[in-house]
Short mmCIF file of C-alpha atoms and ligand atoms in Angstrom, two decimals:
data_model
loop_
_atom_site.label_atom_id
_atom_site.label_comp_id
_atom_site.label_asym_id
_atom_site.label_seq_id
_atom_site.Cartn_x
_atom_site.Cartn_y
_atom_site.Cartn_z
CA VAL A 1 131.61 -24.61 -35.60
CA THR A 2 135.17 -25.98 -36.42
CA GLU A 3 136.73 -25.60 -39.66
CA LYS A 4 136.93 -29.10 -39.62
CA SER A 5 133.26 -29.98 -38.84
CA VAL A 6 132.40 -27.01 -42.14
CA ARG A 7 134.85 -29.27 -44.21
CA GLN A 8 133.09 -32.45 -43.09
CA LEU A 9 130.11 -30.89 -44.45
CA LEU A 10 131.10 -30.00 -47.68
CA GLU A 11 132.81 -33.49 -48.36
CA SER A 12 129.49 -35.35 -47.19
CA LYS A 13 127.34 -33.05 -49.42
CA GLY A 14 129.82 -33.43 -52.74
CA CYS A 15 131.03 -30.15 -52.88
CA ILE A 16 134.54 -30.92 -52.66
CA LEU A 17 135.71 -32.45 -56.21
CA GLU A 18 139.16 -33.63 -56.88
CA GLY A 19 140.43 -33.63 -61.02
CA HIS A 20 141.32 -31.50 -63.71
CA PHE A 21 139.10 -28.47 -64.22
CA VAL A 22 138.86 -24.61 -65.57
CA GLY A 23 137.74 -21.94 -63.85
CA THR A 24 136.02 -19.10 -64.12
CA SER A 25 138.71 -17.22 -65.31
CA GLY A 26 140.39 -19.84 -67.72
CA ALA A 27 142.72 -21.30 -65.50
CA HIS A 28 142.99 -24.78 -64.68
CA LEU A 29 142.57 -26.47 -61.34
CA GLY A 30 143.32 -29.37 -59.36
CA GLY A 31 139.88 -29.59 -57.38
CA TYR A 32 136.74 -27.91 -57.59
CA ASN A 33 134.59 -26.37 -54.71
CA ASN A 34 131.02 -26.18 -56.13
CA LEU A 35 128.26 -25.70 -53.33
CA ASP A 36 125.02 -26.46 -55.36
CA PRO A 37 124.56 -30.07 -53.59
CA LEU A 38 124.55 -28.22 -50.31
CA LEU A 39 121.97 -25.45 -51.47
CA PRO A 40 119.24 -27.70 -50.91
CA ASP A 41 119.77 -28.59 -47.51
CA VAL A 42 118.40 -25.10 -46.59
CA GLU A 43 118.95 -25.13 -42.83
CA ALA A 44 122.55 -26.30 -43.70
CA VAL A 45 123.25 -23.05 -45.57
CA SER A 46 121.26 -21.19 -43.13
CA GLN A 47 123.94 -22.52 -39.96
CA LEU A 48 126.71 -21.93 -42.10
CA CYS A 49 125.63 -18.20 -43.11
CA PHE A 50 125.22 -17.88 -39.53
CA GLU A 51 128.51 -18.61 -38.62
CA LEU A 52 130.13 -16.57 -41.23
CA ALA A 53 127.56 -13.62 -40.28
CA ARG A 54 128.77 -13.56 -37.05
CA LEU A 55 132.63 -12.29 -38.31
CA PHE A 56 131.14 -9.19 -39.40
CA THR A 57 129.33 -7.83 -36.55
CA LYS A 58 131.41 -5.10 -35.81
CA GLU A 59 131.68 -3.47 -39.69
CA ALA A 60 128.11 -1.87 -39.45
CA ILE A 61 127.18 -3.76 -42.43
CA GLN A 62 124.26 -2.55 -44.60
CA ILE A 63 124.05 -4.53 -47.62
CA VAL A 64 125.23 -8.34 -48.63
CA ALA A 65 126.64 -7.99 -52.60
CA VAL A 66 127.27 -11.84 -54.66
CA PRO A 67 127.42 -13.03 -57.95
CA ALA A 68 124.90 -14.81 -59.41
CA THR A 69 123.65 -17.74 -59.35
CA ALA A 70 125.27 -20.23 -56.27
CA GLY A 71 125.81 -16.31 -54.19
CA ILE A 72 121.87 -16.07 -54.02
CA PRO A 73 121.04 -18.40 -50.88
CA LEU A 74 123.71 -17.14 -49.44
CA SER A 75 123.28 -13.56 -50.03
CA GLN A 76 119.66 -13.53 -48.15
CA TRP A 77 121.20 -15.95 -45.13
CA LEU A 78 123.61 -13.57 -44.71
CA ALA A 79 121.79 -10.31 -44.52
CA HIS A 80 118.74 -12.34 -42.38
CA HIS A 81 121.71 -13.17 -39.80
CA LEU A 82 123.57 -10.19 -40.04
CA GLY A 83 120.88 -8.31 -39.17
CA ASN A 84 119.45 -10.07 -36.34
CA LEU A 85 122.96 -10.16 -34.95
CA THR A 86 123.70 -6.24 -34.95
CA ASN A 87 119.70 -5.08 -34.88
CA GLN A 88 120.29 -3.00 -37.83
CA PRO A 89 118.47 -3.94 -41.05
CA VAL A 90 120.90 -5.47 -43.78
CA GLN A 91 119.41 -6.07 -47.41
CA ALA A 92 121.35 -8.39 -49.90
CA VAL A 93 121.82 -8.02 -53.74
CA TRP A 94 123.25 -10.32 -56.61
CA ALA A 95 125.26 -9.38 -59.38
CA ASP A 96 123.75 -11.00 -62.80
CA LYS A 97 126.69 -12.64 -65.58
CA SER A 98 126.44 -9.86 -68.28
CA GLY A 99 128.74 -9.79 -71.17
CA GLY A 100 131.97 -11.61 -69.22
CA GLN A 101 131.32 -9.45 -66.38
CA LEU A 102 128.88 -8.63 -63.12
CA ASP A 103 126.17 -5.78 -63.24
CA PHE A 104 123.55 -5.24 -61.00
CA LYS A 105 121.04 -4.37 -63.46
CA ARG A 106 117.69 -5.70 -61.85
CA HIS A 107 115.17 -3.24 -60.97
CA GLY A 108 116.37 -1.49 -57.70
CA PHE A 109 119.83 -3.42 -56.85
CA GLY A 110 122.52 -0.60 -57.99
CA GLY A 111 120.46 2.22 -56.43
CA ALA A 112 120.27 0.00 -53.25
CA LEU A 113 124.24 -0.47 -53.20
CA LYS A 114 124.89 3.44 -53.42
CA ASN A 115 126.59 4.78 -50.22
CA LYS A 116 126.14 1.83 -48.83
CA ARG A 117 128.78 0.09 -46.79
CA VAL A 118 128.78 -3.39 -48.50
CA LEU A 119 130.19 -6.94 -48.06
CA LEU A 120 131.06 -9.13 -50.64
CA ALA A 121 130.17 -12.82 -50.13
CA ASP A 122 130.89 -15.83 -52.86
CA ASP A 123 130.37 -19.22 -52.06
CA MET A 124 133.65 -20.48 -53.05
CA ILE A 125 136.89 -18.28 -53.78
CA ASN A 126 139.26 -20.07 -56.48
CA ARG A 127 141.60 -16.98 -57.58
CA MET A 128 139.51 -13.53 -57.08
CA PHE A 129 138.65 -13.30 -60.39
CA SER A 130 134.70 -13.08 -59.98
CA VAL A 131 135.36 -10.95 -56.73
CA GLY A 132 137.40 -8.76 -58.31
CA LYS A 133 134.56 -8.46 -61.10
CA LEU A 134 131.83 -8.30 -58.40
CA GLY A 135 134.01 -5.53 -56.42
CA SER A 136 134.14 -3.28 -59.44
CA ALA A 137 130.33 -3.44 -59.96
CA VAL A 138 129.62 -2.72 -56.59
CA SER A 139 132.24 0.22 -56.79
CA THR A 140 130.71 1.57 -59.96
CA ALA A 141 126.98 1.34 -58.39
CA GLY A 142 128.63 3.80 -55.54
CA GLY A 143 129.04 0.75 -52.83
CA GLN A 144 131.72 1.28 -50.23
CA ILE A 145 133.16 -2.57 -49.80
CA VAL A 146 134.51 -2.97 -46.45
CA ALA A 147 134.65 -7.06 -46.12
CA VAL A 148 134.60 -9.87 -48.11
CA ALA A 149 133.02 -13.43 -46.86
CA SER A 150 133.34 -16.79 -47.89
CA ILE A 151 132.24 -20.63 -47.13
CA ALA A 152 135.12 -21.75 -48.73
CA ALA A 153 138.48 -20.52 -50.05
CA ASN A 154 141.58 -21.68 -51.51
CA SER A 155 144.52 -21.05 -49.40
CA GLY A 156 146.07 -18.29 -51.04
CA VAL A 157 142.84 -16.10 -50.74
CA THR A 158 143.65 -13.40 -47.95
CA ALA A 159 142.41 -9.50 -47.45
CA GLU A 160 145.39 -8.36 -48.84
CA SER A 161 145.59 -10.41 -51.72
CA LEU A 162 141.74 -9.40 -52.76
CA GLY A 163 142.53 -5.40 -51.75
CA TYR A 164 139.86 -4.97 -49.26
CA PRO A 165 140.36 -4.10 -45.40
CA LYS A 166 138.58 -7.14 -43.94
CA PHE A 167 138.70 -11.37 -45.15
CA GLU A 168 137.03 -13.92 -43.30
CA THR A 169 136.15 -17.82 -44.68
CA LEU A 170 134.74 -20.78 -43.05
CA CYS A 171 137.18 -23.33 -44.84
CA ARG A 172 140.27 -23.71 -46.21
CA ILE A 173 140.69 -25.72 -49.12
CA GLU A 174 144.16 -26.21 -50.95
CA TYR A 175 144.32 -27.34 -54.51
CA GLU A 176 147.01 -26.03 -57.50
CA THR A 177 146.19 -23.75 -59.77
CA PHE A 178 147.67 -23.46 -63.23
CA GLU A 179 147.85 -20.66 -66.14
CA PRO A 180 145.98 -22.73 -68.95
CA GLU A 181 149.72 -22.97 -71.31
CA ASN A 182 151.73 -24.12 -68.41
CA CYS A 183 149.32 -27.13 -66.31
CA ARG A 184 150.37 -29.64 -65.16
CA LEU A 185 147.95 -31.71 -65.34
CA CYS A 186 147.32 -30.77 -69.53
CA GLN A 187 150.88 -32.28 -69.55
CA GLU A 188 150.25 -35.19 -67.96
CA GLU A 189 146.82 -36.06 -70.37
CA VAL A 190 144.85 -35.62 -67.13
CA PRO A 191 141.08 -35.74 -68.80
CA ILE A 192 139.61 -32.54 -68.44
CA VAL A 193 135.80 -32.16 -66.34
CA VAL A 194 133.22 -30.64 -68.54
CA ASP A 195 130.16 -30.62 -66.37
CA VAL A 196 131.37 -28.65 -63.68
CA GLY A 197 133.22 -25.51 -63.94
CA HIS A 198 134.01 -24.13 -67.27
CA GLY A 199 135.37 -27.41 -68.70
CA ASP A 200 133.37 -27.18 -71.62
CA LYS A 201 134.00 -24.02 -72.92
CA PHE A 202 137.87 -25.53 -72.99
CA GLN A 203 136.26 -28.47 -74.83
CA ASN A 204 135.02 -26.26 -77.64
CA THR A 205 138.26 -24.41 -78.20
CA HIS A 206 140.28 -27.59 -77.28
CA PRO A 207 138.40 -30.24 -79.01
CA ASP A 208 141.75 -32.41 -79.07
CA PHE A 209 142.92 -31.93 -76.49
CA ALA A 210 145.37 -34.82 -75.75
CA GLY A 211 143.95 -35.84 -72.10
CA GLY A 212 140.04 -36.13 -73.62
CA PHE A 213 137.75 -35.19 -71.68
CA THR A 214 135.47 -36.46 -68.17
CA LYS A 215 132.25 -35.91 -66.27
CA ALA A 216 132.28 -35.37 -62.62
CA LEU A 217 128.47 -35.36 -61.35
CA SER A 218 127.38 -38.29 -64.04
CA GLN A 219 127.41 -41.05 -61.25
CA LYS A 220 125.99 -38.92 -58.64
ZN1 ZN B 1 145.24 -28.13 -67.30
#
């Protein structure tokens, strides 16, 4: 599989959006990738996770950890294919959102991570915000993070910037990111998308935003 074919797949499913978005961290974004429209296509999810799993067969990974909720199917398929490729059992857990943090609060999940070699994974890594929280939760549970994987990532994301030994992604997608107080799109009064990402929170705190608000998914 090539980066181009992955990009074409994501584009054909409507996973790659352009506009004025707000990320999990509160940063403003000139584009947004949302793998939700891909997830009903189980074979496509399996195929992408197989391709991603092939890049991590040397790390002796024992468990895959993801953030809820879009990461959950990825964790299952990544662990399934990684287990088959390495002939070792690989488990999967997800962290739930909990008061602005991520937490392995489901019964058995924290214990499953203890003293294990962990692959962190997410559908899309924009600014490392969610991955940072996920990494903290894994470390708190006693897991050893050996690598990070994502289906797609913004161009600035590297192993070095993440602070982990290895990072691989199937597709690079570039768009601008801004601090909210210094956003070119806000200055140009581009409407903020409220039905994808966290624009709805921005709308609650900035109801009088001069650019107004819009929806990205209404026609789809
Ligand atoms: Zn903005």
